[in-house]
Short mmCIF file of C-alpha atoms in Angstrom, two decimals:
data_model
loop_
_atom_site.label_atom_id
_atom_site.label_comp_id
_atom_site.label_asym_id
_atom_site.label_seq_id
_atom_site.Cartn_x
_atom_site.Cartn_y
_atom_site.Cartn_z
CA UNK J 1 15.60 -41.72 -15.83
CA UNK J 2 16.74 -38.70 -17.88
CA UNK J 3 13.88 -39.11 -20.31
CA UNK J 4 11.29 -39.35 -17.52
CA UNK J 5 12.73 -36.20 -15.87
CA UNK J 6 12.49 -34.28 -19.05
CA UNK J 7 8.93 -35.37 -19.66
CA UNK J 8 8.00 -34.59 -16.10
CA UNK J 9 9.44 -31.14 -16.41
CA UNK J 10 7.58 -30.17 -19.58
CA UNK J 11 4.08 -29.80 -18.11
CA UNK J 12 5.41 -27.72 -15.19
CA UNK J 13 7.04 -25.31 -17.63
CA UNK J 14 3.87 -25.05 -19.65
CA UNK J 15 1.78 -24.40 -16.47
CA UNK J 16 4.27 -21.69 -15.38
CA UNK J 17 4.06 -19.99 -18.76
CA UNK J 18 0.28 -20.25 -18.79
CA UNK J 19 0.17 -18.62 -15.34
CA UNK J 20 2.44 -15.80 -16.47
CA UNK J 21 0.22 -15.21 -19.53
CA UNK J 22 -2.90 -15.21 -17.41
CA UNK J 23 -1.44 -12.63 -15.06
CA UNK J 24 -0.27 -10.52 -17.94
CA UNK J 25 -3.75 -10.58 -19.32
CA UNK J 26 -5.22 -9.45 -16.01
CA UNK J 27 -2.69 -6.70 -15.71
CA UNK J 28 -3.44 -5.42 -19.21
CA UNK J 29 -7.16 -5.46 -18.50
CA UNK J 30 -6.57 -3.45 -15.28
CA UNK J 31 -4.43 -0.98 -17.19
CA UNK J 32 -7.16 -0.41 -19.64
CA UNK J 33 -9.80 -0.07 -16.94
CA UNK J 34 -7.58 2.38 -15.05
CA UNK J 35 -7.06 4.48 -18.09
CA UNK J 36 -10.80 4.58 -18.64
CA UNK J 37 -11.16 5.76 -15.01
CA UNK J 38 -8.94 8.71 -15.79
CA UNK J 39 -5.65 7.58 -14.25
CA UNK J 40 -2.40 7.55 -16.19
CA UNK J 41 0.28 4.93 -15.74
CA UNK J 42 -0.18 1.18 -15.35
CA UNK J 43 0.11 -0.43 -11.96
CA UNK J 44 3.42 -2.35 -11.46
CA UNK J 45 3.15 -5.97 -10.36
CA UNK J 46 4.67 -6.77 -6.94
CA UNK J 47 5.39 -10.31 -5.75
CA UNK J 48 4.40 -9.52 -2.14
CA UNK J 49 1.07 -8.28 -3.31
CA UNK J 50 0.63 -11.41 -5.42
CA UNK J 51 1.14 -13.38 -2.21
CA UNK J 52 -1.31 -11.10 -0.36
CA UNK J 53 -3.88 -11.72 -3.11
CA UNK J 54 -3.34 -15.43 -2.72
CA UNK J 55 -4.00 -15.07 0.98
CA UNK J 56 -7.22 -13.17 0.23
CA UNK J 57 -8.29 -16.09 -1.90
CA UNK J 58 -7.87 -18.38 1.18
CA UNK J 59 -10.21 -16.18 3.26
CA UNK J 60 -7.78 -13.78 5.02
CA UNK J 61 -8.75 -10.15 5.50
CA UNK J 62 -6.90 -7.53 3.52
CA UNK J 63 -5.08 -6.34 6.61
CA UNK J 64 -3.91 -9.79 7.58
CA UNK J 65 -3.05 -10.71 3.99
CA UNK J 66 -0.80 -7.64 3.70
CA UNK J 67 0.88 -8.32 7.05
CA UNK J 68 1.41 -11.96 6.17
CA UNK J 69 3.08 -11.07 2.90
CA UNK J 70 5.32 -8.47 4.50
CA UNK J 71 3.86 -5.59 2.49
CA UNK J 72 3.10 -2.31 4.18
CA UNK J 73 0.81 -0.01 2.31
CA UNK J 74 -0.12 3.65 2.83
CA UNK J 75 -3.31 3.00 0.99
CA UNK J 76 -4.78 -0.14 -0.52
CA UNK J 77 -7.90 -1.49 -2.21
CA UNK J 78 -9.09 -5.04 -2.89
CA UNK J 79 -11.49 -6.65 -5.35
CA UNK J 80 -12.77 -10.20 -5.01
CA UNK J 81 -14.59 -11.11 -8.22
CA UNK J 82 -16.18 -14.44 -9.10
CA UNK J 83 -17.93 -15.72 -12.26
CA UNK J 84 -15.94 -13.79 -14.85
CA UNK J 85 -14.78 -15.79 -17.83
CA UNK J 86 -11.97 -13.50 -18.92
CA UNK J 87 -9.68 -10.73 -17.59
CA UNK J 88 -11.37 -8.42 -20.11
CA UNK J 89 -14.74 -9.05 -18.44
CA UNK J 90 -13.12 -8.31 -15.01
CA UNK J 91 -11.81 -4.93 -16.31
CA UNK J 92 -15.14 -4.04 -17.86
CA UNK J 93 -16.88 -4.82 -14.52
CA UNK J 94 -14.63 -2.42 -12.68
CA UNK J 95 -15.62 0.53 -14.85
CA UNK J 96 -17.32 2.66 -13.83
CA UNK J 97 -18.45 1.37 -10.41
CA UNK J 98 -14.91 1.03 -9.01
CA UNK J 99 -13.33 4.02 -10.71
CA UNK J 100 -12.94 6.07 -7.57
CA UNK J 101 -10.60 3.47 -6.14
CA UNK J 102 -9.03 1.98 -9.31
CA UNK J 103 -8.46 5.44 -10.74
CA UNK J 104 -6.66 6.74 -7.66
CA UNK J 105 -3.51 8.32 -9.24
CA UNK J 106 -1.45 7.62 -6.09
CA UNK J 107 -1.77 3.82 -6.49
CA UNK J 108 1.45 2.26 -7.92
CA UNK J 109 1.54 -1.46 -7.36
CA UNK J 110 -0.76 -4.44 -7.78
CA UNK J 111 -1.02 -8.12 -6.94
CA UNK J 112 -3.31 -10.66 -8.63
CA UNK J 113 -4.53 -14.20 -7.84
CA UNK J 114 -6.69 -16.09 -10.29
CA UNK J 115 -8.42 -19.49 -9.97
CA UNK J 116 -10.66 -20.40 -12.82
CA UNK J 117 -13.36 -17.69 -13.14
CA UNK J 118 -12.46 -16.11 -9.75
CA UNK J 119 -10.07 -13.19 -9.31
CA UNK J 120 -8.54 -11.52 -6.28
CA UNK J 121 -6.84 -8.17 -6.88
CA UNK J 122 -5.00 -5.77 -4.55
CA UNK J 123 -3.83 -2.28 -5.68
CA UNK J 124 -1.74 -0.25 -3.32
CA UNK J 125 0.41 2.76 -2.63
CA UNK J 126 3.44 1.34 -0.92
CA UNK J 127 4.88 2.66 2.39
CA UNK J 128 8.00 4.43 1.11
CA UNK J 129 9.42 6.70 3.70
CA UNK J 130 12.53 8.86 3.13
CA UNK J 131 15.86 7.35 4.19
CA UNK J 132 17.64 8.67 7.31
CA UNK J 133 20.35 9.95 5.07
CA UNK J 134 17.81 12.36 3.44
CA UNK J 135 17.08 14.10 6.78
CA UNK J 136 18.73 17.43 5.90
CA UNK J 137 17.02 17.57 2.48
CA UNK J 138 13.62 16.69 4.02
CA UNK J 139 14.08 19.38 6.71
CA UNK J 140 14.97 21.98 4.03
CA UNK J 141 11.84 21.09 2.04
CA UNK J 142 9.58 21.34 5.10
CA UNK J 143 11.10 24.70 5.92
CA UNK J 144 10.43 25.96 2.39
CA UNK J 145 6.88 24.78 2.44
CA UNK J 146 6.26 26.32 5.89
CA UNK J 147 7.72 29.65 4.82
CA UNK J 148 5.69 29.59 1.65
CA UNK J 149 2.57 29.17 3.83
CA UNK J 150 3.70 31.96 6.20
CA UNK J 151 4.14 34.27 3.28
CA UNK J 152 0.44 34.76 2.70
CA UNK J 153 -2.68 35.49 4.85
CA UNK J 154 -4.29 32.37 6.15
CA UNK J 155 -7.29 31.36 8.28
CA UNK J 156 -6.60 28.55 10.73
CA UNK J 157 -9.96 27.39 12.09
CA UNK J 158 -11.55 30.48 13.55
CA UNK J 159 -8.32 32.49 13.74
CA UNK J 160 -7.07 34.81 11.05
CA UNK J 161 -3.31 35.33 10.45
CA UNK J 162 -1.53 37.87 8.33
CA UNK J 163 1.68 37.08 6.50
CA UNK J 164 4.59 36.27 8.89
CA UNK J 165 8.28 36.50 8.51
CA UNK J 166 10.05 33.34 7.29
CA UNK J 167 11.52 30.94 9.80
CA UNK J 168 15.13 29.74 9.99
CA UNK J 169 16.23 26.15 10.78
CA UNK J 170 17.86 25.82 14.20
CA UNK J 171 20.08 22.90 15.09
CA UNK J 172 19.04 22.80 18.72
CA UNK J 173 15.34 22.74 17.85
CA UNK J 174 16.04 20.08 15.32
CA UNK J 175 17.72 18.00 18.01
CA UNK J 176 14.66 18.44 20.23
CA UNK J 177 12.39 17.40 17.42
CA UNK J 178 14.56 14.40 16.59
CA UNK J 179 14.47 13.06 20.21
CA UNK J 180 10.68 13.18 20.22
CA UNK J 181 10.25 11.70 16.75
CA UNK J 182 12.51 8.80 17.63
CA UNK J 183 10.65 8.21 20.86
CA UNK J 184 7.28 8.18 19.16
CA UNK J 185 8.52 5.79 16.48
CA UNK J 186 10.15 3.45 18.97
CA UNK J 187 7.13 3.26 21.28
CA UNK J 188 4.38 3.71 18.64
CA UNK J 189 2.47 6.72 20.09
CA UNK J 190 1.52 10.20 18.91
CA UNK J 191 1.52 12.71 21.74
CA UNK J 192 3.17 15.99 22.76
CA UNK J 193 4.13 14.50 26.10
CA UNK J 194 7.22 12.33 25.86
CA UNK J 195 7.52 8.81 27.32
CA UNK J 196 9.56 10.37 30.13
CA UNK J 197 6.88 12.97 30.81
CA UNK J 198 8.74 15.74 29.02
CA UNK J 199 6.99 18.65 27.34
CA UNK J 200 8.09 20.41 24.09
CA UNK J 201 9.70 23.08 26.23
CA UNK J 202 11.52 20.53 28.33
CA UNK J 203 13.03 18.95 25.19
CA UNK J 204 14.04 22.30 23.76
CA UNK J 205 15.77 23.20 27.02
CA UNK J 206 17.57 19.88 27.18
CA UNK J 207 18.87 20.53 23.64
CA UNK J 208 20.35 23.85 24.90
CA UNK J 209 17.74 26.15 23.42
CA UNK J 210 17.11 29.17 25.73
CA UNK J 211 13.58 29.92 24.70
CA UNK J 212 11.02 32.69 25.18
CA UNK J 213 8.28 30.90 23.21
CA UNK J 214 8.05 27.26 22.13
CA UNK J 215 5.46 25.32 20.07
CA UNK J 216 5.31 21.84 18.49
CA UNK J 217 3.55 19.97 15.82
CA UNK J 218 3.54 16.15 15.55
CA UNK J 219 2.20 13.77 12.90
CA UNK J 220 2.50 10.14 11.79
CA UNK J 221 2.07 8.19 8.58
CA UNK J 222 2.99 10.88 6.04
CA UNK J 223 5.91 9.90 3.89
CA UNK J 224 6.71 13.20 2.14
CA UNK J 225 7.30 16.74 3.33
CA UNK J 226 4.49 17.95 1.10
CA UNK J 227 1.99 15.57 2.69
CA UNK J 228 2.89 16.34 6.29
CA UNK J 229 2.89 20.10 5.83
CA UNK J 230 -0.43 19.92 3.95
CA UNK J 231 -2.06 17.92 6.81
CA UNK J 232 -0.63 20.29 9.43
CA UNK J 233 -2.12 23.26 7.51
CA UNK J 234 -5.52 21.53 7.50
CA UNK J 235 -5.56 21.29 11.29
CA UNK J 236 -6.45 24.59 12.98
CA UNK J 237 -4.12 24.09 15.94
CA UNK J 238 -1.10 22.92 13.82
CA UNK J 239 -1.83 25.65 11.23
CA UNK J 240 -1.80 28.29 13.99
CA UNK J 241 1.64 27.12 15.12
CA UNK J 242 2.93 27.44 11.52
CA UNK J 243 1.48 30.92 11.13
CA UNK J 244 2.40 32.19 14.64
CA UNK J 245 4.36 35.49 14.15
CA UNK J 246 6.22 35.18 17.49
CA UNK J 247 8.13 32.16 16.22
CA UNK J 248 11.31 32.92 14.34
CA UNK J 249 13.05 29.48 14.22
CA UNK J 250 12.09 25.83 13.80
CA UNK J 251 13.51 22.37 13.78
CA UNK J 252 11.92 19.33 12.18
CA UNK J 253 12.79 15.60 12.22
CA UNK J 254 11.18 12.23 11.25
CA UNK J 255 11.81 8.73 12.49
CA UNK J 256 10.82 5.43 10.85
CA UNK J 257 9.72 2.18 12.52
CA UNK J 258 7.88 -0.05 9.95
CA UNK J 259 6.63 -2.23 12.83
CA UNK J 260 4.89 0.71 14.56
CA UNK J 261 1.34 1.81 14.10
CA UNK J 262 2.25 4.96 12.10
CA UNK J 263 5.34 3.69 10.37
CA UNK J 264 6.89 7.19 10.29
CA UNK J 265 6.65 9.92 12.93
CA UNK J 266 7.27 13.60 12.59
CA UNK J 267 8.05 16.33 15.13
CA UNK J 268 8.31 20.04 14.38
CA UNK J 269 9.50 22.38 17.07
CA UNK J 270 9.04 26.17 16.87
CA UNK J 271 10.85 28.66 18.99
CA UNK J 272 11.91 32.22 19.83
CA UNK J 273 14.99 32.84 21.91
#
């Protein structure tokens, strides 16, 4: 019985090692192709993406495969390739036709499934939002980026703005922003009107802010202060709020719900007492 168990275990070990070597060969080929596409840094293997690639091989869509594996991506690409005798041939086939996707410098992780001469590959930028404990640091970074933008002339759509005075963070406006960000994350929506029918001014008043002027920006999906401020500045209406000289204070907050449509929701409240 002991001898039979040892003999039975040997082929399984060999198969496992062969599978590891095959995946390593694919990863090495992808790293070379990615370098040829102008991106630095190899993609890191992720077990959940391996599972998603396996699901792809069974006919699932990319969206369903990622959901089934429990992997949430900010951005992802897939390649289903058949008839390639080696990982090297796969890598060569990806260059240059797939360089725009494979060479995306934001991509960080990869999953691979191989069956004979067929390959299923997923490369992704993972959903990696800031932790709640980082809220103060995130707010300070958003404030710095906003004040940097306000410090120079800017055109927001068809409206020209001169440099404006820097804003200061306000605790009451931050509270108003946090209430709305949490509501949007909980109920998976992106609107200025709250679930209770409240307006930005209502929420500022409830937080104790006696306002003369109020404005609000909202967003979803961005996982860094840099990204959310950049996208606000690209939108004429949001950009105008950032550049509005009447505003002297702001509050900003984010809330995360990985099961929601956006994953992370932002609210930025501007005010003047």
